[in-house]
CSV table of N, CA, C and O and ligand atoms in Angstrom, one decimal:
chain,number,residue,atom,x,y,z
A,1,UNK,N,-14.4,-21.8,-13.3
A,1,UNK,CA,-14.7,-21.9,-11.9
A,1,UNK,C,-13.4,-22.2,-11.1
A,1,UNK,O,-12.5,-23.0,-11.5
A,2,UNK,N,-13.3,-21.5,-10.0
A,2,UNK,CA,-12.2,-21.7,-9.1
A,2,UNK,C,-12.6,-22.3,-7.8
A,2,UNK,O,-13.8,-21.9,-7.3
A,3,UNK,N,-11.8,-23.0,-7.2
A,3,UNK,CA,-12.2,-23.5,-5.9
A,3,UNK,C,-11.5,-22.7,-4.8
A,3,UNK,O,-11.7,-23.0,-3.6
A,4,UNK,N,-10.8,-21.6,-5.2
A,4,UNK,CA,-10.1,-20.7,-4.2
A,4,UNK,C,-11.0,-19.9,-3.5
A,4,UNK,O,-11.8,-19.0,-4.1
A,5,UNK,N,-10.9,-20.1,-2.2
A,5,UNK,CA,-11.9,-19.2,-1.3
A,5,UNK,C,-11.7,-17.7,-1.4
A,5,UNK,O,-12.7,-17.0,-1.4
A,6,UNK,N,-10.5,-17.3,-1.5
A,6,UNK,CA,-10.2,-15.9,-1.4
A,6,UNK,C,-10.5,-15.4,-2.9
A,6,UNK,O,-10.9,-14.2,-3.0
A,7,UNK,N,-10.4,-16.1,-3.9
A,7,UNK,CA,-10.9,-15.6,-5.3
A,7,UNK,C,-12.5,-15.4,-5.3
A,7,UNK,O,-12.9,-14.5,-5.8
A,8,UNK,N,-13.2,-16.4,-4.4
A,8,UNK,CA,-14.6,-16.2,-4.3
A,8,UNK,C,-15.0,-15.0,-3.5
A,8,UNK,O,-15.9,-14.3,-3.8
A,9,UNK,N,-14.2,-14.7,-2.5
A,9,UNK,CA,-14.4,-13.4,-1.7
A,9,UNK,C,-14.1,-12.3,-2.6
A,9,UNK,O,-15.0,-11.3,-2.6
A,10,UNK,N,-13.0,-12.3,-3.3
A,10,UNK,CA,-12.7,-11.2,-4.2
A,10,UNK,C,-13.8,-10.8,-5.2
A,10,UNK,O,-14.1,-9.8,-5.7
A,11,UNK,N,-14.4,-12.0,-5.7
A,11,UNK,CA,-15.6,-11.9,-6.7
A,11,UNK,C,-16.9,-11.6,-6.1
A,11,UNK,O,-17.9,-11.4,-6.8
A,12,UNK,N,-17.0,-11.5,-4.8
A,12,UNK,CA,-18.2,-11.3,-4.1
A,12,UNK,C,-19.2,-12.4,-4.0
A,12,UNK,O,-20.3,-12.3,-3.7
A,13,UNK,N,-18.6,-13.6,-4.3
A,13,UNK,CA,-19.5,-14.8,-4.3
A,13,UNK,C,-19.5,-15.5,-2.9
A,13,UNK,O,-20.5,-16.2,-2.6
A,14,UNK,N,-18.5,-15.1,-2.1
A,14,UNK,CA,-18.6,-15.5,-0.6
A,14,UNK,C,-18.5,-14.2,0.1
A,14,UNK,O,-17.7,-13.3,-0.1
A,15,UNK,N,-19.3,-14.0,1.1
A,15,UNK,CA,-19.4,-12.6,2.0
A,15,UNK,C,-18.1,-12.5,2.7
A,15,UNK,O,-17.6,-13.5,3.3
A,16,UNK,N,-17.7,-11.4,2.9
A,16,UNK,CA,-16.6,-11.1,3.9
A,16,UNK,C,-16.7,-9.7,4.3
A,16,UNK,O,-17.5,-8.8,3.7
A,17,UNK,N,-16.1,-9.4,5.5
A,17,UNK,CA,-16.3,-8.0,6.0
A,17,UNK,C,-15.2,-7.2,5.3
A,17,UNK,O,-14.0,-7.0,6.1
A,18,UNK,N,-15.4,-6.6,4.2
A,18,UNK,CA,-14.4,-5.8,3.6
A,18,UNK,C,-14.1,-4.5,4.3
A,18,UNK,O,-15.1,-3.8,4.7
A,19,UNK,N,-12.9,-4.1,4.4
A,19,UNK,CA,-12.5,-2.8,5.0
A,19,UNK,C,-11.9,-1.9,4.0
A,19,UNK,O,-11.8,-0.7,4.2
A,20,UNK,N,-11.4,-2.4,2.9
A,20,UNK,CA,-10.7,-1.6,1.8
A,20,UNK,C,-10.8,-2.4,0.5
A,20,UNK,O,-10.7,-3.6,0.5
A,21,UNK,N,-11.0,-1.6,-0.6
A,21,UNK,CA,-11.0,-2.3,-1.8
A,21,UNK,C,-10.7,-1.2,-3.0
A,21,UNK,O,-11.1,-0.2,-2.9
A,22,UNK,N,-9.8,-1.8,-3.8
A,22,UNK,CA,-9.7,-0.9,-5.1
A,22,UNK,C,-9.6,-1.9,-6.2
A,22,UNK,O,-10.0,-3.0,-6.1
A,23,UNK,N,-9.1,-1.5,-7.4
A,23,UNK,CA,-9.2,-2.3,-8.6
A,23,UNK,C,-8.4,-3.6,-8.5
A,23,UNK,O,-8.7,-4.5,-9.2
A,24,UNK,N,-7.4,-3.6,-7.6
A,24,UNK,CA,-6.5,-4.6,-7.7
A,24,UNK,C,-6.3,-5.4,-6.4
A,24,UNK,O,-5.6,-6.3,-6.3
A,25,UNK,N,-6.8,-4.8,-5.3
A,25,UNK,CA,-6.7,-5.5,-4.0
A,25,UNK,C,-7.9,-5.4,-3.1
A,25,UNK,O,-8.8,-4.5,-3.3
A,26,UNK,N,-8.0,-6.2,-2.1
A,26,UNK,CA,-9.2,-6.3,-1.2
A,26,UNK,C,-8.7,-6.6,0.2
A,26,UNK,O,-7.8,-7.4,0.3
A,27,UNK,N,-9.1,-5.9,1.2
A,27,UNK,CA,-8.7,-6.2,2.4
A,27,UNK,C,-10.1,-6.4,3.3
A,27,UNK,O,-11.0,-5.7,3.2
A,28,UNK,N,-10.0,-7.5,4.2
A,28,UNK,CA,-11.1,-7.9,4.9
A,28,UNK,C,-10.8,-8.5,6.2
A,28,UNK,O,-9.6,-8.9,6.5
A,29,UNK,N,-11.7,-8.7,7.1
A,29,UNK,CA,-11.5,-9.1,8.5
A,29,UNK,C,-11.3,-10.7,8.4
A,29,UNK,O,-12.1,-11.4,7.8
A,30,UNK,N,-10.2,-11.1,9.1
A,30,UNK,CA,-10.0,-12.5,9.2
A,30,UNK,C,-11.1,-13.2,10.0
A,30,UNK,O,-11.6,-12.7,11.0
A,31,UNK,N,-11.6,-14.3,9.6
A,31,UNK,CA,-12.8,-15.0,10.1
A,31,UNK,C,-12.5,-15.6,11.5
A,31,UNK,O,-13.3,-15.8,12.3
A,32,UNK,N,-11.3,-15.9,11.8
A,32,UNK,CA,-10.7,-16.5,13.2
A,32,UNK,C,-9.7,-15.5,13.6
A,32,UNK,O,-8.5,-15.8,13.6
A,33,UNK,N,-10.0,-14.2,14.1
A,33,UNK,CA,-9.1,-13.2,14.4
A,33,UNK,C,-8.2,-13.7,15.6
A,33,UNK,O,-8.6,-14.3,16.6
A,34,UNK,N,-6.9,-13.4,15.4
A,34,UNK,CA,-5.8,-13.9,16.3
A,34,UNK,C,-5.4,-12.7,17.1
A,34,UNK,O,-4.3,-12.7,17.9
A,35,UNK,N,-5.9,-11.5,16.8
A,35,UNK,CA,-5.5,-10.3,17.5
A,35,UNK,C,-6.8,-9.4,17.5
A,35,UNK,O,-7.7,-9.7,16.7
A,36,UNK,N,-6.9,-8.3,18.3
A,36,UNK,CA,-8.0,-7.5,18.3
A,36,UNK,C,-8.5,-6.9,16.9
A,36,UNK,O,-9.6,-6.8,16.6
A,37,UNK,N,-7.4,-6.5,16.2
A,37,UNK,CA,-7.6,-6.1,14.8
A,37,UNK,C,-6.7,-7.3,13.9
A,37,UNK,O,-5.6,-7.4,14.2
A,38,UNK,N,-7.4,-8.0,13.1
A,38,UNK,CA,-6.8,-9.0,12.3
A,38,UNK,C,-7.4,-9.0,10.8
A,38,UNK,O,-8.6,-9.5,10.7
A,39,UNK,N,-6.7,-8.4,10.0
A,39,UNK,CA,-7.2,-8.3,8.5
A,39,UNK,C,-6.3,-9.0,7.6
A,39,UNK,O,-5.1,-9.3,7.9
A,40,UNK,N,-6.8,-9.3,6.4
A,40,UNK,CA,-6.1,-10.0,5.4
A,40,UNK,C,-6.2,-9.1,4.2
A,40,UNK,O,-7.4,-8.7,3.8
A,41,UNK,N,-5.0,-8.8,3.6
A,41,UNK,CA,-5.0,-8.0,2.3
A,41,UNK,C,-4.6,-8.9,1.1
A,41,UNK,O,-3.6,-9.7,1.3
A,42,UNK,N,-5.4,-9.1,0.2
A,42,UNK,CA,-5.2,-9.9,-0.9
A,42,UNK,C,-5.2,-9.2,-2.3
A,42,UNK,O,-5.9,-8.2,-2.4
A,43,UNK,N,-4.4,-9.8,-3.2
A,43,UNK,CA,-4.6,-9.2,-4.6
A,43,UNK,C,-5.8,-9.8,-5.3
A,43,UNK,O,-6.2,-10.9,-4.8
A,44,UNK,N,-6.5,-9.1,-6.1
A,44,UNK,CA,-7.6,-9.7,-6.6
A,44,UNK,C,-7.3,-10.9,-7.7
A,44,UNK,O,-8.0,-11.7,-7.9
A,45,UNK,N,-6.1,-10.6,-8.3
A,45,UNK,CA,-5.6,-11.6,-9.2
A,45,UNK,C,-5.0,-12.9,-8.3
A,45,UNK,O,-4.5,-12.6,-7.3
A,46,UNK,N,-5.3,-14.1,-8.8
A,46,UNK,CA,-4.7,-15.2,-8.0
A,46,UNK,C,-3.3,-15.6,-8.3
A,46,UNK,O,-2.9,-15.8,-9.4
A,47,UNK,N,-2.5,-15.6,-7.2
A,47,UNK,CA,-1.3,-16.4,-7.3
A,47,UNK,C,-1.2,-17.1,-6.0
A,47,UNK,O,-1.6,-16.6,-4.9
A,48,UNK,N,-0.6,-18.3,-5.9
A,48,UNK,CA,-0.7,-19.1,-4.7
A,48,UNK,C,0.0,-18.6,-3.4
A,48,UNK,O,-0.4,-18.7,-2.4
A,49,UNK,N,1.2,-18.0,-3.6
A,49,UNK,CA,1.9,-17.5,-2.6
A,49,UNK,C,3.1,-16.7,-3.0
A,49,UNK,O,3.2,-16.5,-4.2
A,50,UNK,N,3.9,-16.2,-2.1
A,50,UNK,CA,5.1,-15.5,-2.5
A,50,UNK,C,6.0,-16.2,-3.4
A,50,UNK,O,6.6,-15.7,-4.2
A,51,UNK,N,6.0,-17.6,-3.1
A,51,UNK,CA,6.9,-18.3,-3.9
A,51,UNK,C,6.4,-18.6,-5.3
A,51,UNK,O,7.2,-19.0,-6.1
A,52,UNK,N,5.2,-18.2,-5.6
A,52,UNK,CA,4.7,-18.2,-6.9
A,52,UNK,C,4.6,-16.7,-7.6
A,52,UNK,O,4.1,-16.6,-8.7
A,53,UNK,N,5.1,-15.7,-6.8
A,53,UNK,CA,5.1,-14.3,-7.4
A,53,UNK,C,6.0,-14.3,-8.6
A,53,UNK,O,7.0,-14.9,-8.5
A,54,UNK,N,5.6,-13.6,-9.6
A,54,UNK,CA,6.3,-13.4,-10.9
A,54,UNK,C,6.7,-12.0,-11.0
A,54,UNK,O,6.2,-11.2,-10.3
A,55,UNK,N,7.7,-11.6,-12.0
A,55,UNK,CA,8.0,-10.3,-12.2
A,55,UNK,C,6.9,-9.3,-12.4
A,55,UNK,O,6.9,-8.1,-11.9
A,56,UNK,N,5.8,-9.9,-13.0
A,56,UNK,CA,4.7,-9.0,-13.3
A,56,UNK,C,4.0,-8.6,-12.0
A,56,UNK,O,3.0,-7.8,-12.1
A,57,UNK,N,4.2,-9.3,-10.9
A,57,UNK,CA,3.6,-8.9,-9.7
A,57,UNK,C,4.3,-7.8,-8.9
A,57,UNK,O,3.8,-7.5,-7.8
A,58,UNK,N,5.4,-7.4,-9.4
A,58,UNK,CA,6.4,-6.6,-8.6
A,58,UNK,C,5.6,-5.3,-8.1
A,58,UNK,O,5.7,-4.9,-7.1
A,59,UNK,N,5.0,-4.6,-9.1
A,59,UNK,CA,4.3,-3.4,-8.7
A,59,UNK,C,3.2,-3.6,-7.9
A,59,UNK,O,2.9,-2.8,-6.9
A,60,UNK,N,2.4,-4.6,-8.1
A,60,UNK,CA,1.2,-4.9,-7.2
A,60,UNK,C,1.6,-5.2,-5.8
A,60,UNK,O,1.1,-4.6,-4.9
A,61,UNK,N,2.7,-6.0,-5.7
A,61,UNK,CA,3.1,-6.2,-4.4
A,61,UNK,C,3.7,-5.1,-3.6
A,61,UNK,O,3.4,-4.9,-2.4
A,62,UNK,N,4.4,-4.2,-4.3
A,62,UNK,CA,4.8,-2.9,-3.8
A,62,UNK,C,3.6,-2.1,-3.3
A,62,UNK,O,3.6,-1.4,-2.2
A,63,UNK,N,2.6,-1.9,-4.2
A,63,UNK,CA,1.5,-1.1,-3.8
A,63,UNK,C,0.6,-1.8,-2.6
A,63,UNK,O,0.2,-1.0,-1.8
A,64,UNK,N,0.6,-3.1,-2.5
A,64,UNK,CA,0.0,-3.7,-1.4
A,64,UNK,C,0.8,-3.4,-0.1
A,64,UNK,O,0.1,-3.0,1.0
A,65,UNK,N,2.2,-3.4,-0.2
A,65,UNK,CA,2.8,-3.1,1.0
A,65,UNK,C,2.7,-1.7,1.5
A,65,UNK,O,2.7,-1.4,2.7
A,66,UNK,N,2.5,-0.8,0.5
A,66,UNK,CA,2.4,0.7,0.9
A,66,UNK,C,1.0,0.9,1.3
A,66,UNK,O,0.8,1.8,2.1
A,67,UNK,N,0.1,-0.1,1.1
A,67,UNK,CA,-1.3,0.3,1.5
A,67,UNK,C,-1.4,-0.4,3.0
A,67,UNK,O,-2.3,0.2,3.7
A,68,UNK,N,-0.5,-1.2,3.3
A,68,UNK,CA,-0.6,-1.9,4.7
A,68,UNK,C,-0.8,-0.8,5.8
A,68,UNK,O,-1.6,-0.8,6.7
A,69,UNK,N,0.4,0.1,5.9
A,69,UNK,CA,0.3,1.0,7.1
A,69,UNK,C,-0.9,2.0,7.0
A,69,UNK,O,-1.4,2.5,8.0
A,70,UNK,N,-1.4,2.3,5.7
A,70,UNK,CA,-2.7,3.2,5.7
A,70,UNK,C,-3.8,2.4,6.4
A,70,UNK,O,-4.6,3.0,7.1
A,71,UNK,N,-4.1,1.2,5.9
A,71,UNK,CA,-5.1,0.4,6.4
A,71,UNK,C,-5.0,0.3,8.0
A,71,UNK,O,-5.9,0.4,8.8
A,72,UNK,N,-3.7,-0.1,8.4
A,72,UNK,CA,-3.5,-0.3,9.8
A,72,UNK,C,-3.8,1.0,10.6
A,72,UNK,O,-4.5,1.0,11.6
A,73,UNK,N,-3.4,2.2,10.1
A,73,UNK,CA,-3.7,3.4,10.9
A,73,UNK,C,-5.1,3.7,10.8
A,73,UNK,O,-5.7,4.1,11.9
A,74,UNK,N,-5.9,3.3,9.8
A,74,UNK,CA,-7.4,3.6,9.8
A,74,UNK,C,-8.1,2.6,10.8
A,74,UNK,O,-9.2,2.9,11.2
A,75,UNK,N,-7.5,1.6,11.3
A,75,UNK,CA,-8.0,0.7,12.3
A,75,UNK,C,-7.3,0.9,13.7
A,75,UNK,O,-7.6,0.1,14.6
A,76,UNK,N,-6.8,2.1,13.8
A,76,UNK,CA,-6.3,2.5,15.2
A,76,UNK,C,-4.9,1.9,15.7
A,76,UNK,O,-4.5,2.0,16.7
A,77,UNK,N,-4.2,1.3,14.6
A,77,UNK,CA,-3.0,0.6,15.0
A,77,UNK,C,-1.8,1.6,14.8
A,77,UNK,O,-0.8,1.3,14.1
A,78,UNK,N,-2.0,2.8,15.4
A,78,UNK,CA,-1.1,3.9,15.4
A,78,UNK,C,0.2,3.6,16.2
A,78,UNK,O,1.3,4.2,16.0
A,79,UNK,N,0.1,2.6,17.2
A,79,UNK,CA,1.3,2.3,17.9
A,79,UNK,C,2.2,1.2,17.3
A,79,UNK,O,3.3,0.9,17.7
A,80,UNK,N,1.8,0.7,16.2
A,80,UNK,CA,2.4,-0.4,15.5
A,80,UNK,C,1.6,-1.7,15.2
A,80,UNK,O,0.4,-1.6,15.7
A,81,UNK,N,2.1,-2.5,14.4
A,81,UNK,CA,1.3,-3.7,13.9
A,81,UNK,C,2.1,-4.7,13.4
A,81,UNK,O,3.3,-4.4,13.2
A,82,UNK,N,1.7,-6.0,13.3
A,82,UNK,CA,2.4,-7.1,12.9
A,82,UNK,C,1.9,-7.4,11.4
A,82,UNK,O,0.7,-7.2,11.1
A,83,UNK,N,2.8,-7.7,10.6
A,83,UNK,CA,2.5,-8.3,9.3
A,83,UNK,C,3.0,-9.6,9.1
A,83,UNK,O,4.0,-10.0,9.7
A,84,UNK,N,2.3,-10.5,8.4
A,84,UNK,CA,2.8,-11.9,8.3
A,84,UNK,C,2.3,-12.4,6.9
A,84,UNK,O,1.1,-12.3,6.5
A,85,UNK,N,3.2,-13.1,6.3
A,85,UNK,CA,2.9,-13.7,5.0
A,85,UNK,C,3.4,-15.1,5.0
A,85,UNK,O,4.6,-15.5,4.9
A,86,UNK,N,2.6,-16.1,5.4
A,86,UNK,CA,2.8,-17.5,5.4
A,86,UNK,C,2.9,-18.1,4.0
A,86,UNK,O,2.1,-17.7,3.2
A,87,UNK,N,4.1,-18.8,3.9
A,87,UNK,CA,4.3,-19.2,2.4
A,87,UNK,C,4.5,-20.8,2.5
A,87,UNK,O,5.5,-21.2,3.0
A,88,UNK,N,3.6,-21.4,1.8
A,88,UNK,CA,3.8,-22.9,1.7
A,88,UNK,C,3.3,-23.6,2.9
A,88,UNK,O,3.2,-23.0,4.0
A,89,UNK,N,3.0,-25.0,2.9
A,89,UNK,CA,2.6,-25.7,4.0
A,89,UNK,C,3.6,-25.8,5.1
A,89,UNK,O,3.3,-25.6,6.2
A,90,UNK,N,4.9,-25.8,4.7
A,90,UNK,CA,6.0,-25.7,5.8
A,90,UNK,C,6.0,-24.3,6.5
A,90,UNK,O,6.6,-24.2,7.5
A,91,UNK,N,5.4,-23.3,5.8
A,91,UNK,CA,5.3,-21.9,6.3
A,91,UNK,C,3.9,-21.7,7.0
A,91,UNK,O,3.8,-20.5,7.5
A,92,UNK,N,3.2,-22.7,7.2
A,92,UNK,CA,1.9,-22.5,7.9
A,92,UNK,C,0.8,-22.0,7.0
A,92,UNK,O,-0.3,-21.6,7.7
A,93,UNK,N,1.0,-21.9,5.7
A,93,UNK,CA,-0.1,-21.4,4.9
A,93,UNK,C,-1.2,-22.4,4.7
A,93,UNK,O,-1.0,-23.6,4.5
A,94,UNK,N,-2.4,-21.8,4.9
A,94,UNK,CA,-3.6,-22.6,4.9
A,94,UNK,C,-4.5,-22.4,3.6
A,94,UNK,O,-5.1,-23.3,3.1
A,95,UNK,N,-4.4,-21.1,3.2
A,95,UNK,CA,-5.3,-20.6,2.1
A,95,UNK,C,-4.2,-20.3,1.0
A,95,UNK,O,-3.4,-19.4,1.2
A,96,UNK,N,-4.2,-21.0,-0.2
A,96,UNK,CA,-3.2,-20.8,-1.2
A,96,UNK,C,-3.6,-19.8,-2.2
A,96,UNK,O,-3.8,-20.0,-3.4
A,97,UNK,N,-3.9,-18.6,-1.7
A,97,UNK,CA,-4.0,-17.3,-2.5
A,97,UNK,C,-3.3,-16.3,-1.7
A,97,UNK,O,-3.6,-16.1,-0.5
A,98,UNK,N,-2.2,-15.7,-2.3
A,98,UNK,CA,-1.4,-14.8,-1.5
A,98,UNK,C,-2.2,-13.9,-0.6
A,98,UNK,O,-3.1,-13.3,-1.1
A,99,UNK,N,-1.7,-13.7,0.6
A,99,UNK,CA,-2.4,-12.7,1.5
A,99,UNK,C,-1.4,-12.2,2.6
A,99,UNK,O,-0.6,-13.1,3.0
A,100,UNK,N,-1.6,-11.0,3.0
A,100,UNK,CA,-0.8,-10.4,4.0
A,100,UNK,C,-1.8,-10.3,5.3
A,100,UNK,O,-2.7,-9.6,5.2
A,101,UNK,N,-1.3,-10.9,6.3
A,101,UNK,CA,-2.1,-10.7,7.6
A,101,UNK,C,-1.6,-9.3,8.2
A,101,UNK,O,-0.4,-9.0,8.2
A,102,UNK,N,-2.5,-8.5,8.7
A,102,UNK,CA,-2.2,-7.3,9.4
A,102,UNK,C,-2.9,-7.4,10.7
A,102,UNK,O,-4.1,-7.6,10.8
A,103,UNK,N,-2.0,-7.3,11.8
A,103,UNK,CA,-2.6,-7.7,13.1
A,103,UNK,C,-2.1,-6.7,14.2
A,103,UNK,O,-0.9,-6.2,14.0
A,104,UNK,N,-2.9,-6.4,15.2
A,104,UNK,CA,-2.5,-5.6,16.2
A,104,UNK,C,-3.6,-5.1,17.1
A,104,UNK,O,-4.7,-5.6,16.9
A,105,UNK,N,-3.2,-4.4,18.1
A,105,UNK,CA,-4.1,-3.8,19.1
A,105,UNK,C,-4.2,-2.3,19.0
A,105,UNK,O,-3.1,-1.8,19.0
A,106,UNK,N,-5.3,-1.7,18.8
A,106,UNK,CA,-5.5,-0.3,18.7
A,106,UNK,C,-4.8,0.4,20.0
A,106,UNK,O,-4.9,0.0,21.0
A,107,UNK,N,-4.0,1.5,19.7
A,107,UNK,CA,-3.2,2.3,20.7
A,107,UNK,C,-4.3,2.9,21.6
A,107,UNK,O,-5.4,3.2,21.4
B,201,5GP,P1,-2.8,-18.7,6.3
B,201,5GP,O1,-2.6,-19.8,7.4
B,201,5GP,O2,-3.0,-19.4,5.1
B,201,5GP,O3,-1.7,-17.7,6.3
B,201,5GP,O4,-4.1,-17.9,6.8
B,201,5GP,C1,-5.5,-18.1,6.3
B,201,5GP,C2,-6.4,-17.2,7.1
B,201,5GP,O5,-7.5,-17.1,6.4
B,201,5GP,C3,-6.6,-17.7,8.5
B,201,5GP,O6,-6.2,-16.7,9.5
B,201,5GP,C4,-8.1,-18.0,8.4
B,201,5GP,O7,-8.7,-17.6,9.7
B,201,5GP,C5,-8.5,-17.1,7.4
B,201,5GP,N1,-9.7,-17.6,6.6
B,201,5GP,C6,-9.9,-18.8,6.1
B,201,5GP,N2,-11.1,-18.8,5.5
B,201,5GP,C7,-11.7,-17.6,5.6
B,201,5GP,C8,-12.8,-17.1,5.1
B,201,5GP,O8,-13.7,-17.8,4.4
B,201,5GP,N3,-13.2,-15.9,5.5
B,201,5GP,C9,-12.3,-15.1,6.1
B,201,5GP,N4,-12.7,-13.8,6.3
B,201,5GP,N5,-11.1,-15.5,6.7
B,201,5GP,C10,-10.8,-16.8,6.3
B,202,ZN,ZN1,-7.5,-17.3,-5.4
Protein backbone atom coordinates (compact mmCIF):
# COMPACT_ATOMS: atom_id res chain seq x y z
CA UNK A 1 0.00 0.00 0.00
CA UNK A 2 1.15 3.49 -0.77
CA UNK A 3 0.00 6.75 0.74
CA UNK A 4 0.93 8.63 -2.42
CA UNK A 5 -2.14 10.38 -3.79
CA UNK A 6 -0.80 10.46 -7.36
CA UNK A 7 0.01 6.73 -7.25
CA UNK A 8 -3.61 6.19 -6.19
CA UNK A 9 -4.82 8.34 -9.10
CA UNK A 10 -2.54 6.41 -11.49
CA UNK A 11 -3.99 3.14 -10.15
CA UNK A 12 -7.57 4.40 -10.53
CA UNK A 13 -8.16 4.21 -6.76
CA UNK A 14 -8.90 7.94 -6.56
CA UNK A 15 -10.89 9.57 -9.37
CA UNK A 16 -9.33 12.24 -11.54
CA UNK A 17 -10.28 13.94 -14.75
CA UNK A 18 -7.81 12.18 -17.03
CA UNK A 19 -7.09 13.80 -20.37
CA UNK A 20 -4.26 11.52 -21.60
CA UNK A 21 -2.99 8.10 -20.61
CA UNK A 22 -0.58 5.56 -21.95
CA UNK A 23 1.36 2.71 -20.42
CA UNK A 24 3.82 4.89 -18.56
CA UNK A 25 2.23 8.29 -17.95
CA UNK A 26 -1.07 9.94 -17.04
CA UNK A 27 -2.28 13.51 -17.47
CA UNK A 28 -5.23 14.89 -15.51
CA UNK A 29 -6.79 18.20 -14.50
CA UNK A 30 -5.41 19.93 -11.42
CA UNK A 31 -8.02 19.95 -8.67
CA UNK A 32 -7.23 23.63 -7.86
CA UNK A 33 -6.58 25.16 -11.26
CA UNK A 34 -4.34 28.22 -11.29
CA UNK A 35 -5.04 28.91 -14.98
CA UNK A 36 -7.94 28.28 -17.40
CA UNK A 37 -6.12 25.11 -18.47
CA UNK A 38 -4.12 23.51 -15.64
CA UNK A 39 -3.04 19.91 -16.14
CA UNK A 40 -0.63 17.63 -14.32
CA UNK A 41 1.45 15.05 -16.19
CA UNK A 42 2.82 12.24 -14.01
CA UNK A 43 4.80 9.06 -14.57
CA UNK A 44 2.88 5.98 -13.46
CA UNK A 45 5.99 4.78 -11.68
CA UNK A 46 6.66 6.58 -8.42
CA UNK A 47 9.63 8.77 -7.74
CA UNK A 48 9.44 11.71 -5.41
CA UNK A 49 10.80 14.54 -7.51
CA UNK A 50 13.33 15.56 -10.14
CA UNK A 51 15.92 15.38 -7.38
CA UNK A 52 15.10 11.67 -7.07
CA UNK A 53 15.22 10.91 -10.80
CA UNK A 54 17.70 8.17 -11.70
CA UNK A 55 19.41 7.26 -14.97
CA UNK A 56 16.68 4.66 -15.58
CA UNK A 57 14.16 7.54 -15.80
CA UNK A 58 16.00 9.34 -18.60
CA UNK A 59 13.88 7.96 -21.44
CA UNK A 60 10.62 8.33 -19.55
CA UNK A 61 11.34 11.96 -18.69
CA UNK A 62 12.21 12.66 -22.32
CA UNK A 63 9.00 11.07 -23.55
CA UNK A 64 6.99 13.06 -20.99
CA UNK A 65 8.57 16.32 -22.12
CA UNK A 66 7.79 15.50 -25.75
CA UNK A 67 4.18 14.71 -24.79
CA UNK A 68 3.68 18.10 -23.10
CA UNK A 69 3.28 20.22 -26.27
CA UNK A 70 0.97 17.61 -27.81
CA UNK A 71 -1.33 17.69 -24.78
CA UNK A 72 -1.12 21.49 -24.62
CA UNK A 73 -2.14 21.79 -28.28
CA UNK A 74 -5.06 19.41 -27.72
CA UNK A 75 -6.30 21.81 -25.04
CA UNK A 76 -6.12 24.88 -27.24
CA UNK A 77 -2.82 26.23 -25.92
CA UNK A 78 -1.59 26.94 -29.42
CA UNK A 79 -0.34 30.40 -28.46
CA UNK A 80 1.96 28.96 -25.80
CA UNK A 81 1.89 27.54 -22.31
CA UNK A 82 3.80 27.37 -19.05
CA UNK A 83 5.42 24.27 -17.59
CA UNK A 84 6.44 24.01 -13.95
CA UNK A 85 8.16 21.27 -11.98
CA UNK A 86 8.34 22.12 -8.29
CA UNK A 87 11.11 20.19 -6.55
CA UNK A 88 11.31 19.74 -2.81
CA UNK A 89 9.70 21.72 0.00
CA UNK A 90 11.96 24.67 -0.77
CA UNK A 91 10.74 24.55 -4.37
CA UNK A 92 7.09 24.66 -3.37
CA UNK A 93 6.41 20.96 -3.98
CA UNK A 94 3.35 19.72 -2.10
CA UNK A 95 2.78 16.29 -3.66
CA UNK A 96 5.91 14.16 -3.62
CA UNK A 97 5.34 12.21 -6.83
CA UNK A 98 7.03 13.86 -9.77
CA UNK A 99 4.64 15.93 -11.87
CA UNK A 100 4.80 18.51 -14.62
CA UNK A 101 2.29 21.35 -14.42
CA UNK A 102 0.98 22.43 -17.83
CA UNK A 103 -0.80 25.79 -17.64
CA UNK A 104 -2.19 28.33 -20.02
CA UNK A 105 -5.09 30.14 -21.63
CA UNK A 106 -6.52 28.83 -24.90
CA UNK A 107 -5.63 31.14 -27.80
P1 LIG B 1 2.99 20.90 -6.32
O1 LIG B 1 2.85 22.08 -5.41
O2 LIG B 1 3.36 19.66 -5.57
O3 LIG B 1 3.89 21.18 -7.49
O4 LIG B 1 1.56 20.70 -6.97
C1 LIG B 1 0.64 19.78 -6.54
C2 LIG B 1 -0.63 20.04 -7.32
O5 LIG B 1 -1.48 18.90 -7.16
C3 LIG B 1 -1.41 21.26 -6.84
O6 LIG B 1 -1.57 22.18 -7.92
C4 LIG B 1 -2.74 20.67 -6.36
O7 LIG B 1 -3.83 21.50 -6.68
C5 LIG B 1 -2.80 19.35 -7.08
N1 LIG B 1 -3.51 18.30 -6.36
C6 LIG B 1 -3.32 17.92 -5.07
N2 LIG B 1 -4.14 16.89 -4.75
C7 LIG B 1 -4.83 16.60 -5.87
C8 LIG B 1 -5.83 15.62 -6.17
O8 LIG B 1 -6.25 14.80 -5.34
N3 LIG B 1 -6.34 15.61 -7.44
C9 LIG B 1 -5.90 16.48 -8.40
N4 LIG B 1 -6.45 16.39 -9.60
N5 LIG B 1 -4.96 17.43 -8.16
C10 LIG B 1 -4.43 17.48 -6.91
ZN1 LIG C 1 3.41 8.14 -6.15
